[in-house]
Structure formats: C-alpha cells, structure tokens
Amino acid sequence: MTVYHFVGIKGTGMSSLAQILHDMNYHVQGSDIEKTIFTQKSLEERGIRILPFDKENIQQGMTVIAGNAFPDTHEEIQAALEQDVPVIRYHRFLGQFMERFTSIAVTGAHGKTSTTGMLSHVIQGAKPTSYLIGDGTGKGVEDSKYFVFEACEYRRHFLSYTPDYAIMTNVDFDHPDYFANIDDVFSAFQEMALQVKKGIIACGDDEHLQKIQAKVPVLYYGFNEENDFQARNIVKSTTGTTFDVFVRNTFFASFEIPGYGDHNILNALSVIALCHYEEIDVHVIQARLKTYQGVKRRFSEKTVGDQVLIDDYAHHPTEIKATISAARQKYPEREIVAIFQPHTFTRTQTFLEDFAESLRESDKVYLCDIFGSARENHGKLSIDDLIGKIDGSQLITEETTEVLKDHKGAVLVFMGAGDIQKFEELYQSTLA
C-alpha cells in the first residue's frame, strides 16, 4: 500500500491534508524542521509520524507530496526524483483529490480561514463533510458529500483547482513579493472564477468582485441593498451579533453568531448563501452558526488575571483594523493594546502608511521586530520606520514583555503571521 510522505508536513495546508488522508485510512507520514510549530499538535494526536528532514526518509512504494515552500533541490525531493518515487506538489494533489466530492473553495485576500472553518462547521450539520482549513486543521470523512477547503491566491496556486463552488470574500493587494498591484491580484481571481463549475458566492460590497465574469451564476452577499443576500437589522453586543437576512429583498431568516465585527457578519452571509443554494435546511444553518467557536489563531482569547489576551493572525492593515474593531465590540469599556509583529519586509514596506493608520485604532501600540520569511529575511527598512509613524508606540522585545503589566484590566491583542505567539508566551511566564 502506498505511503504518502509529506515534505514539510508542519505547513498549515500540508498538516491539514495529512490529517484528511489519515482519517480516510491512508498511510501517512512526513518530515519537517525540528522546531515546534502549532500545526503539529493535531498530527501528533492522530499518531502521524513526523521525521526530521533526511534524504534517507525516501523509500520505494511512497508517493511524495511536496510542500510549495520547498524547491526541487530540497534533499528529500531530489532523492525521490533520483529513485523514480512519484513527487506531486501539494496544490496539484489537492486539485485531483477534490474531484471525488462536491468541492467548495473558499478564497479571498482576507477571511479565508475563518470562512472555511465556519462553512465546514455549518455544512457538516447537514451532510458528511471533509474539510481543509488553513490553520492546520483537517478532517477526512470517507463517505463525504462535501469537501470544503481554503484556496490561496499566492503565486496563483488556486489555479490548480476546478471546484464546484467558490466563495470569494474580497480582493485586496497583498503578497507584494509576488503580485505587482491590485490589478494583478484581480486577474488571478478572474482566472479562478472561470474554472468554477457550479456557482460563485462573492461579496458584492467589494468593488473588484462586482466586476468578476464567470460561466456560472454569481450570487452576491453583503450590506448593500443590491446584493442577492443582504444583512439588515444588525444588533451588535458584547456577547455576539444578530442580524436578519433578506434574499433579493424578501425576508429569509434571522441569525445569531458568537462573533464580533462586520467581517464576521460577511463571513456568515457567504455561508448562508452557499447553504441556501444547496438547499440546506435553514434550522440547521441557524443552529450551527450559533455554536461556531472559530479557528486557531483568529481572535483566540484567554483571560489571565485582570487582562484579556487575544492571539490573532492579522498581518495586513485590513485585518488589523477588523481585529481591533472586533475587540472594541466585545470589550467597549477596556483599553485596547496592540502588540504587532510585521511579517515580511516587502509587505511592511508596501503598506507602511496603512499599517500605521490601522494600528492607531488601538489605544496603545507595541511593535516587535519585522519577521522575515523563508523567501526574504532582510530589507532596507527597519521597525523604527513604523514606530516613527505612530505616536507613543514602543518597541517590545523578548526581554521587555513585562512592560505589558502596566496596562491593568486591558485587552492585549497580539497580532502577526510570524512567531508573535512567542511574545505572548514570554509575557505570560512573567505573570507566573
């Protein structure tokens, strides 16, 4: 029997896919760096073998699934090619795998992971569902009707997929190390739209998505009246959000979500629209939305003493704004303190002004040094360039996290796509 060997198994998508195949009774193992990464917990819980990188890991009878972060010159990929062991890139494998199910791709510059998590939680209340979430969570169900998965636009990887449906949350300029500008990003989404087989659910409040051309029906959702699915009568509270949904100006149903901020209403609307199109019972949608607990590293909260600590993956100005807004809805009376670690030099350079503007929405800002990626780990600018644009902001280091104790009763929002969690953990250790 084939053993699927994952090169880079701790990657968020790779970890999820490994879990899905394991759940479906395939033989799965993988290799990666030895540093602990949050995605490995789910692998370890399933007993999936994780090895250090070594060309000796490659054996006959394997199929190698290669993570997109690793070039063909990687020792294990090279060993596989030399031994005629099949090597398939992650996104290509996924593209073939999903053909067995009614596949739903969730894509967009922001909100992919949260929406994928929400949709998979809701739809599995109606039919057997397998899902792949970009926070390292995957679940495989052998007799699945649906396969819900996160589809990333970076390097146009999502063009390996021809899904039945696509949810498109928004188009925004990100990944400036790859995309030239917003038009380049839009062209990728436009190309993706032409590969969808049954229908597209798109945010009609997004000016770019309004221009999407497709060979299948495009249903729009949002706050504006011209949308097919519109949220009205929104009530925001410290315990969550309620709203009514109108389908083409006719009342459909009322919904309640335990989430905060406009972005979570939009995410829920996209899920409601998809489920409505697939004729899933409205009572199932209502009940499941009410119990959705979120995904890893998206507004993940804990209370420590008199402070609330929030961990969030926000690494783009739009996401930072949304996260701070959600914190204000839930904790309107408290000081909101942002602790932000910029991710990649190209992104920090491109959005320097926008980062400053979005971070100013908080009451106090602490900044960590820029986290370089595997693709680039140095740049012309430094964190001082961002500090200089935000009045009263301060540099915070691994040695100076104790300064956060000064903010009695505050909400501390740790944001970033690098290793910002390390700062949160170090701060917690000073409280012990």
GROMACS .gro file of C-alpha atoms in nm:
model
  432
    1MET     CA    1   0.000   0.000   0.000
    2THR     CA    2   0.127   0.347  -0.086
    3VAL     CA    3   0.273   0.556   0.194
    4TYR     CA    4   0.210   0.928   0.146
    5HIS     CA    5   0.522   1.111   0.263
    6PHE     CA    6   0.475   1.485   0.317
    7VAL     CA    7   0.784   1.703   0.271
    8GLY     CA    8   0.707   1.995   0.503
    9ILE     CA    9   0.423   1.826   0.694
   10LYS     CA   10   0.402   2.108   0.952
   11GLY     CA   11   0.289   2.360   0.690
   12THR     CA   12  -0.069   2.473   0.754
   13GLY     CA   13  -0.220   2.324   0.437
   14MET     CA   14   0.011   2.021   0.441
   15SER     CA   15  -0.076   1.935   0.801
   16SER     CA   16  -0.448   1.959   0.721
   17LEU     CA   17  -0.418   1.738   0.412
   18ALA     CA   18  -0.214   1.477   0.604
   19GLN     CA   19  -0.490   1.461   0.867
   20ILE     CA   20  -0.759   1.416   0.598
   21LEU     CA   21  -0.575   1.126   0.430
   22HIS     CA   22  -0.504   0.965   0.768
   23ASP     CA   23  -0.872   0.989   0.864
   24MET     CA   24  -0.957   0.815   0.534
   25ASN     CA   25  -0.728   0.524   0.633
   26TYR     CA   26  -0.433   0.603   0.406
   27HIS     CA   27  -0.079   0.550   0.536
   28VAL     CA   28   0.066   0.894   0.610
   29GLN     CA   29   0.396   1.025   0.745
   30GLY     CA   30   0.606   1.334   0.687
   31SER     CA   31   0.915   1.535   0.761
   32ASP     CA   32   0.994   1.891   0.862
   33ILE     CA   33   1.223   2.113   1.068
   34GLU     CA   34   1.257   2.007   1.431
   35LYS     CA   35   1.132   2.339   1.574
   36THR     CA   36   0.788   2.306   1.737
   37ILE     CA   37   0.510   2.458   1.523
   38PHE     CA   38   0.146   2.486   1.639
   39THR     CA   39   0.022   2.269   1.348
   40GLN     CA   40   0.197   1.953   1.473
   41LYS     CA   41  -0.034   1.901   1.773
   42SER     CA   42  -0.316   1.763   1.555
   43LEU     CA   43  -0.071   1.536   1.372
   44GLU     CA   44   0.068   1.400   1.698
   45GLU     CA   45  -0.282   1.340   1.838
   46ARG     CA   46  -0.351   1.113   1.538
   47GLY     CA   47  -0.018   0.933   1.578
   48ILE     CA   48   0.111   1.055   1.240
   49ARG     CA   49   0.488   1.009   1.221
   50ILE     CA   50   0.694   1.329   1.191
   51LEU     CA   51   1.061   1.286   1.098
   52PRO     CA   52   1.347   1.537   1.069
   53PHE     CA   53   1.437   1.619   0.707
   54ASP     CA   54   1.669   1.349   0.572
   55LYS     CA   55   1.705   1.206   0.221
   56GLU     CA   56   1.710   0.858   0.380
   57ASN     CA   57   1.340   0.905   0.463
   58ILE     CA   58   1.255   0.844   0.097
   59GLN     CA   59   1.177   0.479   0.015
   60GLN     CA   60   1.026   0.283  -0.273
   61GLY     CA   61   0.647   0.244  -0.254
   62MET     CA   62   0.597   0.604  -0.142
   63THR     CA   63   0.422   0.895  -0.305
   64VAL     CA   64   0.587   1.220  -0.203
   65ILE     CA   65   0.362   1.521  -0.150
   66ALA     CA   66   0.588   1.826  -0.161
   67GLY     CA   67   0.510   2.150   0.019
   68ASN     CA   68   0.514   2.459  -0.200
   69ALA     CA   69   0.778   2.625   0.020
   70PHE     CA   70   1.042   2.368  -0.081
   71PRO     CA   71   1.228   2.376  -0.414
   72ASP     CA   72   1.304   2.070  -0.627
   73THR     CA   73   1.662   2.093  -0.495
   74HIS     CA   74   1.546   2.000  -0.142
   75GLU     CA   75   1.733   1.683  -0.035
   76GLU     CA   76   1.420   1.468   0.004
   77ILE     CA   77   1.259   1.582  -0.321
   78GLN     CA   78   1.587   1.525  -0.503
   79ALA     CA   79   1.622   1.177  -0.352
   80ALA     CA   80   1.267   1.092  -0.464
   81LEU     CA   81   1.331   1.212  -0.819
   82GLU     CA   82   1.655   1.011  -0.837
   83GLN     CA   83   1.475   0.695  -0.719
   84ASP     CA   84   1.173   0.747  -0.951
   85VAL     CA   85   0.949   0.784  -0.646
   86PRO     CA   86   0.644   0.989  -0.759
   87VAL     CA   87   0.654   1.354  -0.643
   88ILE     CA   88   0.344   1.570  -0.658
   89ARG     CA   89   0.312   1.928  -0.539
   90TYR     CA   90   0.061   1.994  -0.259
   91HIS     CA   91  -0.177   2.210  -0.465
   92ARG     CA   92  -0.177   1.965  -0.758
   93PHE     CA   93  -0.252   1.669  -0.532
   94LEU     CA   94  -0.535   1.864  -0.371
   95GLY     CA   95  -0.676   1.957  -0.712
   96GLN     CA   96  -0.703   1.589  -0.807
   97PHE     CA   97  -0.824   1.472  -0.465
   98MET     CA   98  -1.127   1.703  -0.452
   99GLU     CA   99  -1.274   1.563  -0.775
  100ARG     CA  100  -1.449   1.291  -0.571
  101PHE     CA  101  -1.670   1.534  -0.379
  102THR     CA  102  -1.887   1.842  -0.423
  103SER     CA  103  -1.597   2.080  -0.367
  104ILE     CA  104  -1.625   2.431  -0.224
  105ALA     CA  105  -1.319   2.656  -0.248
  106VAL     CA  106  -1.303   2.948  -0.006
  107THR     CA  107  -1.074   3.221  -0.133
  108GLY     CA  108  -1.008   3.592  -0.089
  109ALA     CA  109  -0.734   3.821   0.037
  110HIS     CA  110  -0.881   3.815   0.391
  111GLY     CA  111  -1.121   3.590   0.581
  112LYS     CA  112  -1.039   3.262   0.404
  113THR     CA  113  -0.955   3.061   0.714
  114SER     CA  114  -1.242   3.192   0.929
  115THR     CA  115  -1.496   3.138   0.649
  116THR     CA  116  -1.366   2.788   0.567
  117GLY     CA  117  -1.394   2.698   0.935
  118MET     CA  118  -1.744   2.842   0.962
  119LEU     CA  119  -1.872   2.676   0.643
  120SER     CA  120  -1.730   2.335   0.733
  121HIS     CA  121  -1.885   2.359   1.082
  122VAL     CA  122  -2.227   2.452   0.942
  123ILE     CA  123  -2.247   2.219   0.642
  124GLN     CA  124  -2.136   1.906   0.831
  125GLY     CA  125  -2.452   1.953   1.039
  126ALA     CA  126  -2.644   1.858   0.724
  127LYS     CA  127  -2.425   1.614   0.526
  128PRO     CA  128  -2.095   1.424   0.574
  129THR     CA  129  -1.819   1.674   0.504
  130SER     CA  130  -1.441   1.664   0.478
  131TYR     CA  131  -1.253   1.990   0.517
  132LEU     CA  132  -0.912   2.152   0.495
  133ILE     CA  133  -0.863   2.474   0.691
  134GLY     CA  134  -0.554   2.691   0.660
  135ASP     CA  135  -0.494   2.692   1.035
  136GLY     CA  136  -0.358   2.337   1.018
  137THR     CA  137  -0.694   2.166   1.080
  138GLY     CA  138  -0.816   1.887   0.857
  139LYS     CA  139  -1.082   1.618   0.880
  140GLY     CA  140  -1.150   1.335   0.637
  141VAL     CA  141  -1.483   1.151   0.623
  142GLU     CA  142  -1.483   0.857   0.380
  143ASP     CA  143  -1.842   0.895   0.256
  144SER     CA  144  -1.829   1.275   0.235
  145LYS     CA  145  -2.066   1.460   0.009
  146TYR     CA  146  -1.883   1.791   0.051
  147PHE     CA  147  -1.520   1.891   0.055
  148VAL     CA  148  -1.466   2.243   0.192
  149PHE     CA  149  -1.117   2.383   0.152
  150GLU     CA  150  -0.917   2.701   0.175
  151ALA     CA  151  -0.775   2.810  -0.161
  152CYS     CA  152  -0.482   3.051  -0.151
  153GLU     CA  153  -0.419   3.305  -0.427
  154TYR     CA  154  -0.045   3.335  -0.351
  155ARG     CA  155   0.159   3.252  -0.663
  156ARG     CA  156  -0.179   3.172  -0.824
  157HIS     CA  157  -0.175   2.829  -0.653
  158PHE     CA  158  -0.556   2.819  -0.657
  159LEU     CA  159  -0.548   2.786  -1.036
  160SER     CA  160  -0.469   2.416  -0.977
  161TYR     CA  161  -0.831   2.377  -0.863
  162THR     CA  162  -1.156   2.342  -1.059
  163PRO     CA  163  -1.407   2.346  -0.771
  164ASP     CA  164  -1.782   2.309  -0.797
  165TYR     CA  165  -1.830   2.628  -0.596
  166ALA     CA  166  -1.613   2.919  -0.489
  167ILE     CA  167  -1.676   3.166  -0.210
  168MET     CA  168  -1.481   3.488  -0.280
  169THR     CA  169  -1.459   3.709   0.029
  170ASN     CA  170  -1.267   4.008  -0.113
  171VAL     CA  171  -0.987   4.117  -0.344
  172ASP     CA  172  -0.710   4.323  -0.185
  173PHE     CA  173  -0.345   4.389  -0.260
  174ASP     CA  174  -0.127   4.155  -0.056
  175HIS     CA  175   0.179   3.937  -0.122
  176PRO     CA  176   0.370   4.228  -0.281
  177ASP     CA  177   0.668   3.992  -0.324
  178TYR     CA  178   0.463   3.819  -0.595
  179PHE     CA  179   0.175   4.036  -0.718
  180ALA     CA  180   0.264   4.361  -0.896
  181ASN     CA  181  -0.050   4.554  -0.793
  182ILE     CA  182  -0.424   4.522  -0.727
  183ASP     CA  183  -0.495   4.462  -1.099
  184ASP     CA  184  -0.257   4.167  -1.098
  185VAL     CA  185  -0.439   4.025  -0.792
  186PHE     CA  186  -0.778   4.074  -0.961
  187SER     CA  187  -0.658   3.898  -1.277
  188ALA     CA  188  -0.575   3.590  -1.066
  189PHE     CA  189  -0.924   3.586  -0.912
  190GLN     CA  190  -1.080   3.640  -1.256
  191GLU     CA  191  -0.890   3.341  -1.391
  192MET     CA  192  -1.001   3.133  -1.091
  193ALA     CA  193  -1.366   3.237  -1.146
  194LEU     CA  194  -1.361   3.089  -1.497
  195GLN     CA  195  -1.262   2.747  -1.353
  196VAL     CA  196  -1.562   2.719  -1.116
  197LYS     CA  197  -1.816   2.458  -1.231
  198LYS     CA  198  -2.147   2.532  -1.050
  199GLY     CA  199  -2.163   2.874  -0.883
  200ILE     CA  200  -1.973   3.161  -0.719
  201ILE     CA  201  -2.072   3.329  -0.393
  202ALA     CA  202  -1.899   3.671  -0.393
  203CYS     CA  203  -1.902   3.974  -0.164
  204GLY     CA  204  -2.095   4.238  -0.355
  205ASP     CA  205  -1.965   4.516  -0.128
  206ASP     CA  206  -1.620   4.459  -0.279
  207GLU     CA  207  -1.576   4.685  -0.583
  208HIS     CA  208  -1.340   4.439  -0.752
  209LEU     CA  209  -1.563   4.134  -0.710
  210GLN     CA  210  -1.850   4.324  -0.872
  211LYS     CA  211  -1.652   4.300  -1.198
  212ILE     CA  212  -1.598   3.922  -1.185
  213GLN     CA  213  -1.701   3.742  -1.506
  214ALA     CA  214  -1.798   3.374  -1.491
  215LYS     CA  215  -1.958   3.093  -1.687
  216VAL     CA  216  -2.173   3.003  -1.383
  217PRO     CA  217  -2.421   3.201  -1.167
  218VAL     CA  218  -2.260   3.462  -0.938
  219LEU     CA  219  -2.456   3.531  -0.619
  220TYR     CA  220  -2.362   3.843  -0.424
  221TYR     CA  221  -2.381   3.897  -0.049
  222GLY     CA  222  -2.316   4.199   0.171
  223PHE     CA  223  -2.464   4.502   0.346
  224ASN     CA  224  -2.567   4.695   0.034
  225GLU     CA  225  -2.923   4.666  -0.095
  226GLU     CA  226  -2.830   4.549  -0.444
  227ASN     CA  227  -2.686   4.222  -0.308
  228ASP     CA  228  -2.877   3.895  -0.355
  229PHE     CA  229  -2.817   3.815   0.015
  230GLN     CA  230  -2.828   4.117   0.242
  231ALA     CA  231  -2.781   4.156   0.618
  232ARG     CA  232  -3.024   4.401   0.781
  233ASN     CA  233  -3.133   4.494   1.134
  234ILE     CA  234  -2.787   4.421   1.274
  235VAL     CA  235  -2.754   4.423   1.654
  236LYS     CA  236  -2.400   4.412   1.794
  237SER     CA  237  -2.345   4.332   2.159
  238THR     CA  238  -2.071   4.216   2.393
  239THR     CA  239  -2.192   3.857   2.352
  240GLY     CA  240  -2.212   3.844   1.971
  241THR     CA  241  -2.413   3.967   1.675
  242THR     CA  242  -2.766   3.911   1.543
  243PHE     CA  243  -2.900   4.007   1.201
  244ASP     CA  244  -3.177   3.935   0.952
  245VAL     CA  245  -3.103   3.801   0.605
  246PHE     CA  246  -3.305   3.915   0.305
  247VAL     CA  247  -3.280   3.718  -0.019
  248ARG     CA  248  -3.345   3.952  -0.312
  249ASN     CA  249  -3.529   4.189  -0.076
  250THR     CA  250  -3.750   3.915   0.073
  251PHE     CA  251  -3.701   3.821   0.440
  252PHE     CA  252  -3.539   3.478   0.471
  253ALA     CA  253  -3.448   3.423   0.839
  254SER     CA  254  -3.280   3.569   1.148
  255PHE     CA  255  -2.935   3.452   1.257
  256GLU     CA  256  -2.714   3.481   1.561
  257ILE     CA  257  -2.335   3.440   1.563
  258PRO     CA  258  -2.098   3.444   1.861
  259GLY     CA  259  -1.852   3.652   1.652
  260TYR     CA  260  -1.767   4.023   1.650
  261GLY     CA  261  -1.711   4.283   1.381
  262ASP     CA  262  -1.858   4.339   1.034
  263HIS     CA  263  -1.617   4.090   0.878
  264ASN     CA  264  -1.778   3.806   1.073
  265ILE     CA  265  -2.126   3.907   0.954
  266LEU     CA  266  -1.997   3.896   0.595
  267ASN     CA  267  -1.835   3.556   0.652
  268ALA     CA  268  -2.165   3.423   0.789
  269LEU     CA  269  -2.359   3.570   0.494
  270SER     CA  270  -2.138   3.383   0.246
  271VAL     CA  271  -2.200   3.057   0.435
  272ILE     CA  272  -2.577   3.122   0.446
  273ALA     CA  273  -2.582   3.196   0.071
  274LEU     CA  274  -2.392   2.878  -0.018
  275CYS     CA  275  -2.613   2.663   0.206
  276HIS     CA  276  -2.931   2.828   0.068
  277TYR     CA  277  -2.814   2.747  -0.286
  278GLU     CA  278  -2.752   2.384  -0.185
  279GLU     CA  279  -3.098   2.373  -0.019
  280ILE     CA  280  -2.971   2.300   0.330
  281ASP     CA  281  -3.240   2.335   0.598
  282VAL     CA  282  -3.246   2.685   0.747
  283HIS     CA  283  -3.281   2.547   1.101
  284VAL     CA  284  -2.954   2.356   1.058
  285ILE     CA  285  -2.780   2.675   0.939
  286GLN     CA  286  -2.918   2.876   1.234
  287ALA     CA  287  -2.824   2.616   1.496
  288ARG     CA  288  -2.474   2.552   1.360
  289LEU     CA  289  -2.385   2.922   1.322
  290LYS     CA  290  -2.478   2.974   1.687
  291THR     CA  291  -2.227   2.710   1.801
  292TYR     CA  292  -1.933   2.807   1.578
  293GLN     CA  293  -1.629   2.854   1.801
  294GLY     CA  294  -1.379   2.993   1.550
  295VAL     CA  295  -1.046   2.863   1.421
  296LYS     CA  296  -0.691   2.866   1.557
  297ARG     CA  297  -0.514   3.200   1.572
  298ARG     CA  298  -0.825   3.402   1.480
  299PHE     CA  299  -0.936   3.612   1.780
  300SER     CA  300  -0.830   3.330   2.017
  301GLU     CA  301  -0.891   3.461   2.368
  302LYS     CA  302  -0.781   3.378   2.720
  303THR     CA  303  -0.820   3.565   3.048
  304VAL     CA  304  -0.506   3.599   3.259
  305GLY     CA  305  -0.554   3.787   3.586
  306ASP     CA  306  -0.744   4.109   3.507
  307GLN     CA  307  -0.629   4.115   3.143
  308VAL     CA  308  -0.767   3.952   2.829
  309LEU     CA  309  -0.506   3.816   2.586
  310ILE     CA  310  -0.609   3.776   2.222
  311ASP     CA  311  -0.399   3.590   1.965
  312ASP     CA  312  -0.474   3.675   1.601
  313TYR     CA  313  -0.311   3.602   1.266
  314ALA     CA  314  -0.383   3.957   1.136
  315HIS     CA  315  -0.083   4.062   0.925
  316HIS     CA  316  -0.237   4.304   0.673
  317PRO     CA  317  -0.377   4.652   0.755
  318THR     CA  318  -0.733   4.548   0.663
  319GLU     CA  319  -0.714   4.252   0.903
  320ILE     CA  320  -0.563   4.459   1.186
  321LYS     CA  321  -0.848   4.710   1.158
  322ALA     CA  322  -1.106   4.429   1.166
  323THR     CA  323  -0.945   4.262   1.471
  324ILE     CA  324  -0.925   4.586   1.672
  325SER     CA  325  -1.286   4.667   1.577
  326ALA     CA  326  -1.398   4.321   1.700
  327ALA     CA  327  -1.210   4.373   2.029
  328ARG     CA  328  -1.386   4.710   2.075
  329GLN     CA  329  -1.728   4.549   2.017
  330LYS     CA  330  -1.667   4.280   2.278
  331TYR     CA  331  -1.482   4.499   2.530
  332PRO     CA  332  -1.614   4.854   2.481
  333GLU     CA  333  -1.507   4.974   2.827
  334ARG     CA  334  -1.150   4.844   2.822
  335GLU     CA  335  -0.817   4.976   2.695
  336ILE     CA  336  -0.719   4.800   2.371
  337VAL     CA  337  -0.343   4.743   2.343
  338ALA     CA  338  -0.199   4.624   2.010
  339ILE     CA  339   0.120   4.418   2.005
  340PHE     CA  340   0.208   4.373   1.638
  341GLN     CA  341   0.488   4.188   1.460
  342PRO     CA  342   0.512   4.286   1.091
  343HIS     CA  343   0.552   3.986   0.859
  344THR     CA  344   0.800   4.016   0.568
  345PHE     CA  345   0.993   4.325   0.466
  346THR     CA  346   0.815   4.363   0.130
  347ARG     CA  347   0.472   4.373   0.295
  348THR     CA  348   0.592   4.616   0.566
  349GLN     CA  349   0.748   4.847   0.305
  350THR     CA  350   0.445   4.838   0.075
  351PHE     CA  351   0.186   4.905   0.348
  352LEU     CA  352   0.388   5.119   0.591
  353GLU     CA  353   0.135   5.408   0.598
  354ASP     CA  354  -0.163   5.170   0.609
  355PHE     CA  355  -0.016   4.972   0.898
  356ALA     CA  356   0.031   5.294   1.094
  357GLU     CA  357  -0.325   5.405   1.022
  358SER     CA  358  -0.485   5.074   1.123
  359LEU     CA  359  -0.276   5.035   1.440
  360ARG     CA  360  -0.375   5.386   1.554
  361GLU     CA  361  -0.727   5.245   1.606
  362SER     CA  362  -0.598   5.091   1.929
  363ASP     CA  363  -0.523   5.285   2.249
  364LYS     CA  364  -0.157   5.187   2.271
  365VAL     CA  365   0.083   5.020   2.023
  366TYR     CA  366   0.386   4.798   2.085
  367LEU     CA  367   0.585   4.677   1.785
  368CYS     CA  368   0.812   4.373   1.754
  369ASP     CA  369   1.096   4.350   1.506
  370ILE     CA  370   1.000   4.257   1.149
  371PHE     CA  371   0.969   3.881   1.099
  372GLY     CA  372   1.141   3.779   0.773
  373SER     CA  373   1.002   3.483   0.580
  374ALA     CA  374   1.179   3.187   0.424
  375ARG     CA  375   1.167   3.384   0.097
  376GLU     CA  376   1.329   3.702   0.233
  377ASN     CA  377   1.482   3.782   0.570
  378HIS     CA  378   1.623   4.131   0.536
  379GLY     CA  379   1.524   4.462   0.386
  380LYS     CA  380   1.614   4.827   0.362
  381LEU     CA  381   1.367   4.942   0.624
  382SER     CA  382   1.353   4.858   0.995
  383ILE     CA  383   1.085   4.856   1.262
  384ASP     CA  384   1.190   5.213   1.350
  385ASP     CA  385   1.028   5.331   1.026
  386LEU     CA  386   0.689   5.212   1.154
  387ILE     CA  387   0.748   5.331   1.512
  388GLY     CA  388   0.816   5.679   1.374
  389LYS     CA  389   0.468   5.690   1.218
  390ILE     CA  390   0.266   5.600   1.531
  391ASP     CA  391   0.269   5.849   1.819
  392GLY     CA  392   0.351   5.687   2.152
  393SER     CA  393   0.436   5.347   2.002
  394GLN     CA  394   0.722   5.148   2.152
  395LEU     CA  395   0.950   4.864   2.052
  396ILE     CA  396   0.892   4.548   2.254
  397THR     CA  397   1.149   4.267   2.268
  398GLU     CA  398   1.154   3.917   2.412
  399GLU     CA  399   1.328   4.063   2.717
  400THR     CA  400   1.087   4.354   2.775
  401THR     CA  401   0.739   4.195   2.763
  402GLU     CA  402   0.690   4.281   3.133
  403VAL     CA  403   0.601   4.635   3.029
  404LEU     CA  404   0.255   4.499   2.936
  405LYS     CA  405   0.179   4.457   3.308
  406ASP     CA  406   0.135   4.837   3.322
  407HIS     CA  407  -0.195   4.803   3.133
  408LYS     CA  408  -0.426   4.697   3.417
  409GLY     CA  409  -0.753   4.541   3.303
  410ALA     CA  410  -0.660   4.588   2.936
  411VAL     CA  411  -0.723   4.375   2.629
  412LEU     CA  412  -0.384   4.280   2.483
  413VAL     CA  413  -0.415   4.195   2.113
  414PHE     CA  414  -0.112   4.003   1.982
  415MET     CA  415  -0.115   4.016   1.601
  416GLY     CA  416   0.108   3.875   1.328
  417ALA     CA  417   0.184   3.582   1.098
  418GLY     CA  418   0.537   3.514   1.228
  419ASP     CA  419   0.621   3.398   1.580
  420ILE     CA  420   0.424   3.664   1.773
  421GLN     CA  421   0.292   3.383   1.997
  422LYS     CA  422   0.640   3.364   2.150
  423PHE     CA  423   0.593   3.717   2.288
  424GLU     CA  424   0.255   3.624   2.437
  425GLU     CA  425   0.404   3.312   2.599
  426LEU     CA  426   0.702   3.507   2.739
  427TYR     CA  427   0.467   3.769   2.880
  428GLN     CA  428   0.254   3.501   3.046
  429SER     CA  429   0.566   3.350   3.204
  430THR     CA  430   0.636   3.686   3.374
  431LEU     CA  431   0.293   3.664   3.540
  432ALA     CA  432   0.356   3.324   3.696
   0.00000   0.00000   0.00000
